[in-house]
Amino acid sequence: MNLAAAAPATRPAAALLTAGWTAQAGWSLLDSDFGSGQFFLNIWQAWRAHSRRPAMLHYVGLLSTHEAAQLQAALATANPAGPQTAERCSTLAAQCFGLLPGFHRILLDEGQVSLTLCVGERSDTLARLEMQADCLLAAASGHSEHPWDKWQLKALARCCKRGTHMYFCGTPLPDPALLMDAGFAPAMDAGACAPLPSDMLHAVYEPRWQLRSSRRPDATPGPTGRCAVVGAGIAGASVARALAVRGWQVDVYDAQPAVAAGASGLPVGLVVPHHSADDSPRSRLSRSGTRLTLQHAQALLQMGQDWNPGGVLELSLAETDLADAEAEVLSHAALRQAPTGWSSAMRLGPAQGLWHPHAAWIKPARLVQQWLNHERIHFHGGAPVHTLERAQPQWLLRDAQGNELGAADRVVFANAYGCAAVLERMASALPADFAWLPGVRHKLQSLQAMQGTLSMGPCPADTSAFPPFPVNGHGSFVAGVPGTSGPQWFAGATFQTDSLLHADRAGEHAINLKKLRTLLPEAAQALQAQFDNAQVQSWQGTRCITHDRLPLVGPLEDQPQPSLWLCAGMGARGLSFSALCAELLAAWLGGEPLPIETNLARLLATSRAQRGVKSGTTGTQSMHAIRRTG
């Protein structure tokens, strides 16, 4: 397939759309007709070649479900001109898997280029899109069968800020009166190299009315200084990395001398999407998060040693769980059948196994270490943050003795349930500044410690009873993970709220063995001797969970430019949620396009602690505090 042939007949030159991005911290472009991705590849190349390119390029592309299903194959079979285009095309094709309806964030060039593919009907997608585009490319025709009416033009306008340049391409062009009504005015193209063709229209978003305070018309995404991240686990490390890529100087503080000293020190974990028959918000969020984590692992970890993306088999699904509502999900990927051979030997029925081809086992501590391995990130171990003291315009971080640990313009609490105690101490010292705290106190205090034990040991000589990939369901089982003394197996983990039961390691091993007998009877039989002879080792840790089992992410202050932020409550899905939460926090902090739909973002927002927002509404109402101009 020729990519150029698949592109719209007329599109402006890349140089025309990127003329204003010189030396900017970030640049956002919305493309209403992503098509085969040719125009994105051109913009990406222009960004690479520009000597004064913006630090971050955000490209948001809209696709129909049909186009999304064909995109990967179209890119893989393309015949691009030149090795550079071929390299970009191949890189993009490798990431365009499983593009189900919804938003999909793809990170390229070490995270400095973010591509957000929005799959679905155009009007519905625009209603769930939160961004302030610098440039907007709208196809008069394309993947939508409906012309641009006044409501769709207003939906486009909601994605603009004052001064956004918009190019309409193709015919029929929208009614000029409707454009004016939406806030778009004809642009003066005196500086253009050549007149625009007749099937192209250039306009600028310059509404005659004053924009709402939540629009933030003066938004200029980008870093503004130094950020402190409290906590060096998977939540803190992912946030630190996301901010450092955007240009922030990041100081990471932890009470322990080494990184990943808490639950993130888990020897091995699974990054696998949550599945539900109704494709619940948790399922969609975990799918988005899994995609991002796999991208980070591919870029930072050693295959086979630190991670293995060989897929995960999910067992113990009842026949009734596979309802008609999930037919669309299952039709887009080979989920229902594990690799031939092993699954046949287990005699799995079609409703007993769910195969996740895009999943992996990962050593979380290695991922944390690699996330923190960045020139703009500085780790401070053995530095417990006891309280913060305001020293305008910064915060001073102090330990329990009052010693100053550092200073920062922004502070992100990523220290699990430990954040509640720090905030309570700050509220006692600065009651006027923390008048907002009662609104979120009950959520912070509801953060729970869920303790768990993982059973592990050396793989026996005969591993024929072990599956060649992780198995998840009633507990999980992973075998063949490289260790210091050879391949190891892992089973578990338990979930305990009782610390006394958690301390009973023999009892915890018995629970894990019982789960393994249900999950994989033959593997349990092969390991029975190790359990009977007390040869099984254990790893124990404590997870931080919220009341609704979804992370808390976002600002802690109801201020125009919040300086205190939270990223906590990953629970047992830190590998699936952490990278997504970091992208979401960085997007809110920098005024960037959100990586997920606004209705899903609201489910994670810290502001859900004090506001009840109807799930059917559109727009990020709970994030208005970030968009205000004062």
XYZ file of C-alpha atoms in Angstrom:
630
model
C 0.000 0.000 0.000
C 1.264 3.471 -0.850
C 0.838 5.779 2.114
C 0.749 8.874 -0.032
C -2.144 7.475 -2.017
C -4.097 6.913 1.182
C -3.659 10.499 2.367
C -6.286 13.200 1.678
C -6.006 14.822 -1.739
C -4.980 18.222 -0.362
C -3.168 18.977 2.854
C -1.022 21.944 3.818
C 2.723 21.554 3.849
C 4.171 20.478 7.174
C 6.231 23.680 7.320
C 3.039 25.759 7.199
C 1.522 24.010 10.218
C 4.722 24.056 12.258
C 5.753 27.647 11.585
C 4.915 28.797 15.095
C 6.501 26.038 17.138
C 10.083 27.389 17.188
C 11.637 27.099 20.671
C 8.281 26.310 22.251
C 8.172 23.992 25.264
C 5.333 22.037 23.691
C 3.288 21.977 20.512
C -0.114 20.297 20.084
C -1.760 19.423 16.781
C -5.251 17.961 16.302
C -5.903 15.981 13.112
C -9.558 15.114 12.542
C -8.676 12.524 9.888
C -5.575 10.560 10.839
C -6.162 8.096 7.991
C -3.080 6.021 7.232
C -0.808 8.232 9.344
C 1.145 9.759 6.452
C 0.707 13.335 7.616
C 1.779 12.431 11.144
C 4.925 10.817 9.731
C 5.665 14.073 7.883
C 5.149 16.196 11.005
C 7.260 13.772 13.039
C 10.098 14.077 10.503
C 9.769 17.863 10.502
C 10.086 17.828 14.300
C 13.202 15.650 14.134
C 14.845 17.878 11.537
C 14.033 21.228 13.136
C 16.993 22.849 14.897
C 14.750 24.752 17.330
C 11.971 22.243 17.672
C 9.631 22.227 20.678
C 10.668 20.014 23.555
C 7.406 18.057 23.269
C 5.280 17.300 20.210
C 1.688 16.235 20.910
C -0.212 14.882 17.914
C -3.844 13.861 18.383
C -5.428 11.910 15.531
C -9.052 10.824 15.062
C -9.860 7.502 13.384
C -12.964 5.483 12.719
C -13.070 1.938 14.073
C -12.662 0.634 10.524
C -9.553 2.755 9.901
C -8.095 1.732 13.269
C -8.530 -1.950 12.448
C -6.592 -1.489 9.202
C -3.924 0.953 10.387
C -1.277 -1.499 11.549
C -1.532 -3.597 8.399
C -1.432 -0.474 6.228
C 1.733 0.756 7.919
C 3.371 -2.678 7.884
C 2.776 -3.150 4.147
C 3.541 0.418 3.126
C 6.199 1.294 0.606
C 7.578 4.559 2.003
C 10.122 6.665 0.175
C 13.515 6.690 1.851
C 15.032 4.877 4.841
C 14.031 7.553 7.362
C 10.372 7.296 6.445
C 10.617 3.508 6.490
C 12.090 3.588 9.992
C 9.349 5.859 11.303
C 6.683 3.802 9.575
C 7.995 0.543 11.052
C 8.284 2.045 14.546
C 4.721 3.324 14.444
C 3.328 0.082 13.011
C 4.783 -1.915 15.904
C 2.742 0.141 18.383
C -0.586 0.209 16.533
C -1.979 -3.035 17.929
C -5.367 -3.553 19.536
C -6.790 -0.151 18.646
C -10.218 -0.663 20.191
C -12.693 2.231 20.517
C -11.223 4.787 22.896
C -7.957 6.709 23.280
C -4.507 5.187 22.849
C -1.292 7.034 23.828
C 1.862 6.059 21.913
C 5.217 7.482 23.039
C 7.978 7.933 20.465
C 11.519 9.325 20.468
C 12.110 8.722 24.182
C 8.684 10.109 25.051
C 9.186 13.549 23.515
C 6.709 12.765 20.750
C 3.297 11.678 22.009
C 0.734 10.378 19.567
C -2.818 9.984 20.860
C -5.041 7.933 18.567
C -8.739 8.514 19.269
C -10.860 5.731 17.834
C -14.598 6.128 17.402
C -17.318 8.293 15.933
C -16.110 11.865 15.385
C -18.696 13.726 17.454
C -18.381 11.348 20.383
C -14.582 11.524 20.280
C -14.496 15.321 20.242
C -16.858 15.414 23.213
C -14.407 13.311 25.241
C -11.234 15.049 24.086
C -9.466 17.493 26.413
C -6.762 19.577 24.734
C -5.808 23.118 23.732
C -4.463 22.714 20.204
C -1.865 25.054 18.734
C -2.866 23.913 15.261
C -5.909 22.078 13.954
C -6.227 20.096 10.738
C -9.827 19.287 9.799
C -10.801 17.195 6.802
C -14.021 18.351 5.181
C -14.622 14.716 4.383
C -12.857 11.676 5.726
C -13.710 8.969 8.196
C -16.980 10.671 9.182
C -19.971 10.429 6.839
C -21.479 13.602 8.280
C -20.455 17.120 7.197
C -19.268 19.648 9.714
C -22.394 21.118 11.259
C -22.465 23.910 13.837
C -22.293 21.511 16.777
C -19.241 19.708 15.473
C -17.564 23.033 14.734
C -18.270 24.100 18.310
C -16.780 20.802 19.482
C -13.657 21.611 17.471
C -13.574 25.088 19.004
C -13.627 23.545 22.476
C -10.265 21.963 21.610
C -8.748 25.333 20.674
C -7.297 28.311 22.485
C -7.308 31.886 21.275
C -4.919 32.058 18.316
C -5.181 28.411 17.252
C -4.700 28.085 13.485
C -7.122 25.773 11.699
C -6.852 24.353 8.177
C -9.888 22.783 6.520
C -9.006 20.478 3.637
C -11.253 19.029 0.926
C -14.780 19.730 -0.163
C -17.327 20.784 0.742
C -15.803 23.466 2.934
C -17.869 24.495 5.959
C -20.236 27.451 5.846
C -18.270 30.636 6.770
C -21.186 31.798 8.884
C -21.054 28.624 10.952
C -17.306 29.073 11.371
C -17.768 32.618 12.634
C -20.489 31.441 14.987
C -18.055 28.879 16.439
C -15.375 31.554 16.954
C -13.208 31.064 13.852
C -12.213 34.097 11.783
C -10.634 34.088 8.275
C -6.840 34.145 8.470
C -4.607 36.553 6.590
C -2.149 34.469 4.552
C 0.029 37.280 3.277
C 3.107 35.557 4.613
C 2.399 32.243 2.960
C 4.815 31.070 0.288
C 1.963 30.444 -2.147
C -1.810 30.990 -2.228
C -3.823 28.212 -0.647
C -5.644 25.916 -3.080
C -9.355 26.353 -3.590
C -10.229 23.287 -1.529
C -8.396 24.537 1.554
C -9.514 27.088 4.130
C -7.337 28.764 6.737
C -8.942 30.243 9.858
C -7.861 31.358 13.313
C -9.745 30.830 16.535
C -10.481 34.412 17.611
C -13.944 34.449 19.216
C -15.667 37.779 19.683
C -16.649 36.811 23.224
C -14.612 36.353 26.362
C -13.641 32.753 26.926
C -14.630 30.911 30.065
C -12.039 30.958 32.812
C -11.716 27.181 32.487
C -10.527 27.548 28.865
C -7.192 29.014 29.891
C -6.748 30.963 26.639
C -3.195 31.922 27.547
C -2.126 28.320 28.151
C 1.424 27.645 27.087
C 2.351 24.051 27.965
C 5.749 23.402 29.391
C 7.965 23.105 32.453
C 8.410 25.975 34.860
C 11.139 24.845 37.222
C 11.843 22.188 39.826
C 9.508 19.468 41.070
C 9.882 17.289 44.146
C 8.444 13.777 44.070
C 7.945 12.136 47.457
C 8.324 8.380 47.077
C 10.729 6.316 44.963
C 8.424 3.437 44.140
C 6.693 2.676 40.881
C 4.272 5.623 41.226
C 6.960 8.178 42.048
C 9.441 6.898 39.470
C 6.887 6.989 36.652
C 5.900 10.568 37.550
C 9.530 11.642 37.788
C 10.271 10.206 34.360
C 7.234 11.807 32.729
C 8.183 15.234 34.112
C 11.889 14.917 33.340
C 11.162 14.109 29.694
C 9.194 17.374 29.552
C 12.147 19.365 30.885
C 11.502 19.508 34.625
C 14.343 19.186 37.102
C 13.043 16.470 39.421
C 14.193 15.577 42.942
C 12.918 12.235 44.244
C 12.883 11.781 48.033
C 12.434 8.507 49.874
C 12.842 7.457 53.485
C 14.712 4.335 52.402
C 18.283 4.489 51.094
C 17.446 2.569 47.903
C 14.705 2.899 45.295
C 11.773 0.455 45.069
C 12.133 -0.431 48.740
C 8.395 -0.965 49.283
C 5.803 -2.826 47.250
C 7.654 -1.890 44.061
C 10.409 -4.278 45.118
C 8.179 -7.189 44.103
C 10.509 -9.727 42.397
C 8.213 -10.143 39.404
C 4.811 -8.753 38.444
C 2.368 -9.027 35.587
C 1.407 -6.175 33.319
C -1.864 -7.376 31.851
C -5.138 -5.582 31.129
C -8.134 -6.158 33.341
C -10.977 -7.870 31.499
C -14.701 -7.515 32.073
C -17.712 -8.602 30.082
C -19.052 -5.050 29.878
C -15.624 -3.492 29.159
C -15.833 -1.430 32.334
C -13.867 1.793 32.946
C -11.329 -0.202 34.961
C -10.806 -2.473 31.957
C -10.367 0.456 29.571
C -7.995 2.237 31.946
C -5.878 -0.866 32.480
C -5.715 -1.406 28.707
C -4.389 2.126 28.207
C -1.967 1.736 31.095
C -0.700 -1.641 29.911
C 0.067 -0.214 26.482
C 2.168 2.567 28.014
C 4.024 0.290 30.422
C 4.955 -2.109 27.621
C 6.348 0.827 25.633
C 8.523 1.890 28.560
C 9.706 -1.682 29.119
C 10.596 -2.095 25.463
C 12.658 1.104 25.533
C 14.358 0.661 28.923
C 14.552 -3.009 29.950
C 16.555 -6.010 28.798
C 14.380 -8.579 27.066
C 14.398 -11.978 28.759
C 16.277 -10.702 31.797
C 14.150 -7.827 33.084
C 10.910 -8.617 31.268
C 9.278 -10.913 28.748
C 6.352 -9.759 26.559
C 5.293 -13.283 25.669
C 1.653 -12.850 26.641
C -0.413 -13.918 29.645
C -3.145 -16.542 29.904
C -6.092 -15.696 32.140
C -7.978 -18.723 33.483
C -11.053 -19.398 35.609
C -13.519 -17.478 33.461
C -17.032 -18.798 33.873
C -19.139 -19.340 30.759
C -21.578 -16.666 31.908
C -18.810 -14.092 32.049
C -18.384 -14.122 28.280
C -21.478 -12.115 27.455
C -22.505 -10.646 24.135
C -21.415 -7.207 25.350
C -17.754 -8.161 24.971
C -18.085 -9.513 21.434
C -16.608 -6.342 19.940
C -13.629 -6.459 22.298
C -12.864 -10.092 21.551
C -13.273 -9.615 17.812
C -10.372 -7.166 17.644
C -7.649 -9.402 19.046
C -6.761 -13.065 19.464
C -7.782 -13.190 23.107
C -9.771 -16.367 23.517
C -7.223 -18.997 22.626
C -3.786 -19.526 24.134
C -0.880 -20.650 21.892
C -1.562 -24.007 20.286
C -0.101 -26.979 22.085
C -0.039 -26.058 25.723
C -3.679 -24.954 25.853
C -4.728 -28.087 24.005
C -2.895 -30.237 26.541
C -4.808 -28.467 29.309
C -8.071 -29.201 27.449
C -9.295 -25.624 27.851
C -12.746 -24.825 26.540
C -13.370 -21.543 24.684
C -14.813 -19.926 27.812
C -12.139 -21.146 30.222
C -9.137 -19.276 28.940
C -8.554 -15.703 27.852
C -5.272 -15.125 26.044
C -3.732 -11.642 26.322
C -1.093 -11.443 23.562
C 0.054 -7.947 24.577
C 1.034 -8.619 28.185
C 4.245 -9.466 30.014
C 6.029 -10.306 33.217
C 8.279 -7.516 34.457
C 10.688 -7.028 37.331
C 9.227 -3.814 38.821
C 12.387 -2.764 40.642
C 14.337 -2.760 37.384
C 11.691 -0.590 35.750
C 11.805 1.845 38.687
C 15.596 2.029 38.437
C 15.483 2.711 34.723
C 12.756 5.319 35.039
C 14.914 7.199 37.548
C 18.015 6.885 35.364
C 17.660 10.287 33.695
C 19.913 13.330 33.655
C 17.187 15.582 35.079
C 16.232 13.225 37.928
C 18.121 13.312 41.235
C 17.398 10.635 43.846
C 17.725 11.471 47.557
C 17.704 8.275 49.608
C 17.370 8.170 53.390
C 15.458 11.463 53.200
C 12.063 11.030 54.890
C 9.779 13.999 54.155
C 7.978 14.814 57.406
C 6.366 18.116 56.470
C 6.440 20.990 53.996
C 6.904 24.660 54.729
C 5.756 27.378 52.357
C 8.480 29.784 51.243
C 6.929 31.682 48.346
C 7.018 30.773 45.572
C 8.451 27.400 46.607
C 7.907 24.649 49.140
C 10.646 23.652 51.588
C 10.749 19.939 52.380
C 11.806 19.104 55.956
C 12.477 15.935 57.916
C 11.173 15.162 61.429
C 14.025 17.159 63.003
C 13.246 20.224 60.937
C 16.249 19.854 58.655
C 15.725 21.149 55.148
C 15.857 18.384 52.538
C 15.264 20.557 49.493
C 12.980 23.075 47.791
C 10.654 22.859 44.818
C 8.044 24.795 42.834
C 5.749 21.760 42.670
C 5.467 18.734 44.963
C 3.968 15.384 43.966
C 3.087 12.974 46.770
C 3.644 9.443 45.486
C 4.397 7.826 48.849
C 1.237 5.691 49.043
C -0.753 6.035 52.280
C 2.121 8.000 53.868
C 0.889 11.157 52.118
C -2.108 11.478 54.465
C 0.050 11.946 57.580
C 2.262 14.541 55.873
C -0.737 16.569 54.716
C -2.355 16.441 58.158
C 0.806 17.856 59.736
C 0.926 20.592 57.106
C -2.735 21.455 57.697
C -2.086 21.831 61.426
C 0.765 24.264 60.775
C -0.928 26.167 57.927
C -4.695 25.938 58.515
C -5.558 28.853 56.227
C -3.571 27.426 53.318
C -5.168 24.015 53.734
C -8.802 25.029 53.990
C -9.400 22.680 51.049
C -8.117 19.613 52.920
C -11.422 18.575 54.590
C -12.840 17.968 51.130
C -10.279 15.258 50.414
C -9.395 14.149 53.947
C -11.830 11.242 54.004
C -10.373 9.900 50.749
C -6.799 10.224 51.976
C -7.670 8.582 55.274
C -9.471 5.791 53.431
C -6.244 4.725 51.722
C -5.723 1.191 52.994
C -2.694 -0.987 53.409
C -3.238 -4.366 51.773
C -0.468 -6.793 52.664
C 0.619 -9.665 50.491
C 3.024 -12.605 50.345
C 4.536 -14.049 47.175
C 5.818 -17.625 47.257
C 8.869 -18.444 45.132
C 11.639 -20.952 44.583
C 14.014 -22.487 42.046
C 12.517 -24.207 39.043
C 12.895 -28.024 39.246
C 14.762 -29.942 36.586
C 11.502 -31.132 35.056
C 9.366 -28.140 34.103
C 7.010 -29.937 31.723
C 4.099 -29.155 34.049
C 4.835 -25.432 33.883
C 3.271 -23.257 31.183
C 5.793 -21.331 29.050
C 4.033 -18.067 29.885
C 2.452 -16.503 32.990
C -0.996 -17.669 34.015
C -3.352 -15.368 35.865
C -6.753 -15.912 37.460
C -7.115 -17.325 40.973
C -3.723 -15.992 41.964
C -0.977 -16.124 39.356
C 1.957 -18.312 38.382
C 5.135 -17.293 36.559
C 8.016 -19.680 35.867
C 11.402 -19.427 34.184
C 12.232 -15.941 35.449
C 16.036 -15.450 35.515
C 17.461 -15.176 39.026
C 20.929 -14.981 40.547
C 21.049 -18.763 40.976
C 19.017 -19.825 37.946
C 15.410 -19.795 36.729
C 12.780 -19.239 39.404
C 9.035 -19.710 39.783
C 6.601 -17.395 41.573
C 3.088 -18.058 42.885
C 0.601 -15.806 44.647
C 0.064 -13.383 46.003
C -2.087 -13.220 49.107
C -4.268 -10.279 50.144
C -4.294 -9.645 53.882
C -5.576 -6.789 55.997
C -4.632 -8.622 59.211
C -0.960 -8.033 60.027
C -0.798 -11.113 62.278
C -1.984 -13.390 59.482
C 0.424 -11.667 57.125
C 3.292 -12.426 59.494
C 2.454 -16.158 59.433
C 4.581 -17.060 56.423
C 3.757 -20.754 56.579
C 0.066 -19.894 56.496
C 0.618 -17.503 53.596
C 2.476 -20.201 51.631
C -0.413 -22.571 52.273
C -2.845 -20.028 50.796
C -0.702 -19.598 47.693
C -0.387 -23.354 47.232
C -4.154 -23.766 47.549
C -4.672 -21.104 44.882
C -2.131 -22.813 42.631
C -3.925 -26.158 42.976
C -7.056 -24.472 41.622
C -5.253 -22.518 38.914
C -2.733 -25.119 37.681
C -3.089 -28.497 39.446
C -0.161 -30.127 37.639
C 2.210 -27.260 38.462
C 1.113 -27.402 42.113
C 1.829 -31.138 42.182
C 5.316 -30.566 40.725
C 6.095 -28.050 43.511
C 4.470 -29.957 46.377
C 7.798 -31.289 47.637
C 9.304 -27.796 47.888
C 6.329 -26.630 49.965
C 6.370 -29.782 52.150
C 10.119 -29.489 52.835
C 9.946 -25.754 53.636
C 12.187 -24.958 50.672
C 9.906 -22.199 49.447
C 11.022 -18.617 49.926
C 8.793 -15.587 50.252
C 8.625 -11.910 49.462
C 6.282 -9.706 51.444
C 5.056 -6.198 50.729
C 2.211 -3.773 51.331
C 0.010 -2.327 48.618
C -1.902 0.951 48.892
C -5.525 0.723 47.738
C -8.421 3.177 47.500
C -12.089 2.647 48.314
C -13.004 2.155 44.633
C -9.785 0.339 43.618
C -8.770 3.157 41.261
C -5.729 5.414 41.764
C -5.974 9.002 42.993
C -4.255 11.352 40.553
C -4.244 15.126 40.232
C -3.963 18.398 42.137
C -4.608 18.649 45.861
C -5.402 22.373 45.751
C -8.319 24.231 44.231
C -6.045 26.951 42.852
C -5.357 28.390 39.365
C -1.885 26.831 39.367
C -1.811 24.028 41.953
C 1.560 23.358 43.534
C 0.655 20.190 45.466
C -0.217 17.022 43.558
C -1.011 13.404 44.350
C -0.376 10.087 42.581
C -1.198 7.151 44.847
C -3.436 4.147 45.392
C -2.214 1.866 42.597
C -3.203 -1.233 44.562
C -2.230 -4.538 42.976
C -2.122 -3.005 39.487
C 0.820 -0.644 39.792
C 2.381 -1.997 36.607
C -0.848 -1.425 34.692
C -1.701 2.004 36.125
C 1.527 3.838 37.019
C 2.689 4.944 33.554
C -0.832 6.063 32.633
C -1.263 8.023 35.861
C 2.094 9.700 35.290
C 1.081 10.753 31.757
C -2.237 12.048 33.063
C -0.620 14.059 35.869
C 1.983 15.535 33.509
C -0.737 16.465 31.010
C -2.818 18.242 33.656
C 0.249 19.968 35.072
C 1.471 21.191 31.679
C -1.820 21.918 29.894
C -1.275 19.089 27.391
C -3.768 16.807 25.597
C -5.035 14.165 28.000
C -3.973 10.574 27.247
C -7.473 9.217 27.959
C -11.086 10.300 27.583
C -12.254 13.012 29.976
C -14.906 10.765 31.533
C -12.201 8.210 32.396
C -9.850 10.928 33.642
C -12.534 12.107 36.062
C -12.666 8.613 37.581
C -8.991 8.950 38.574
C -8.961 12.628 39.557
C -8.301 13.568 43.161
C -11.183 16.010 42.829
C -13.592 13.072 42.797
C -12.991 13.171 46.549
C -15.010 16.345 46.995
C -17.214 16.552 43.911
C -19.896 14.277 42.566
C -19.751 14.407 38.772
C -22.335 12.626 36.645
C -20.693 9.976 34.512
C -22.627 11.011 31.439
C -21.389 14.610 31.275
C -18.647 15.749 28.942
C -15.658 17.968 29.522
C -13.278 17.775 32.449
C -15.468 19.623 34.923
C -13.465 18.320 37.848
C -10.293 19.847 36.412
C -11.580 23.412 36.053
C -9.277 24.547 38.827
C -6.289 23.792 36.615
C -7.703 25.769 33.700
C -8.479 29.021 35.495
C -6.691 32.246 34.714
C -7.665 34.045 37.898
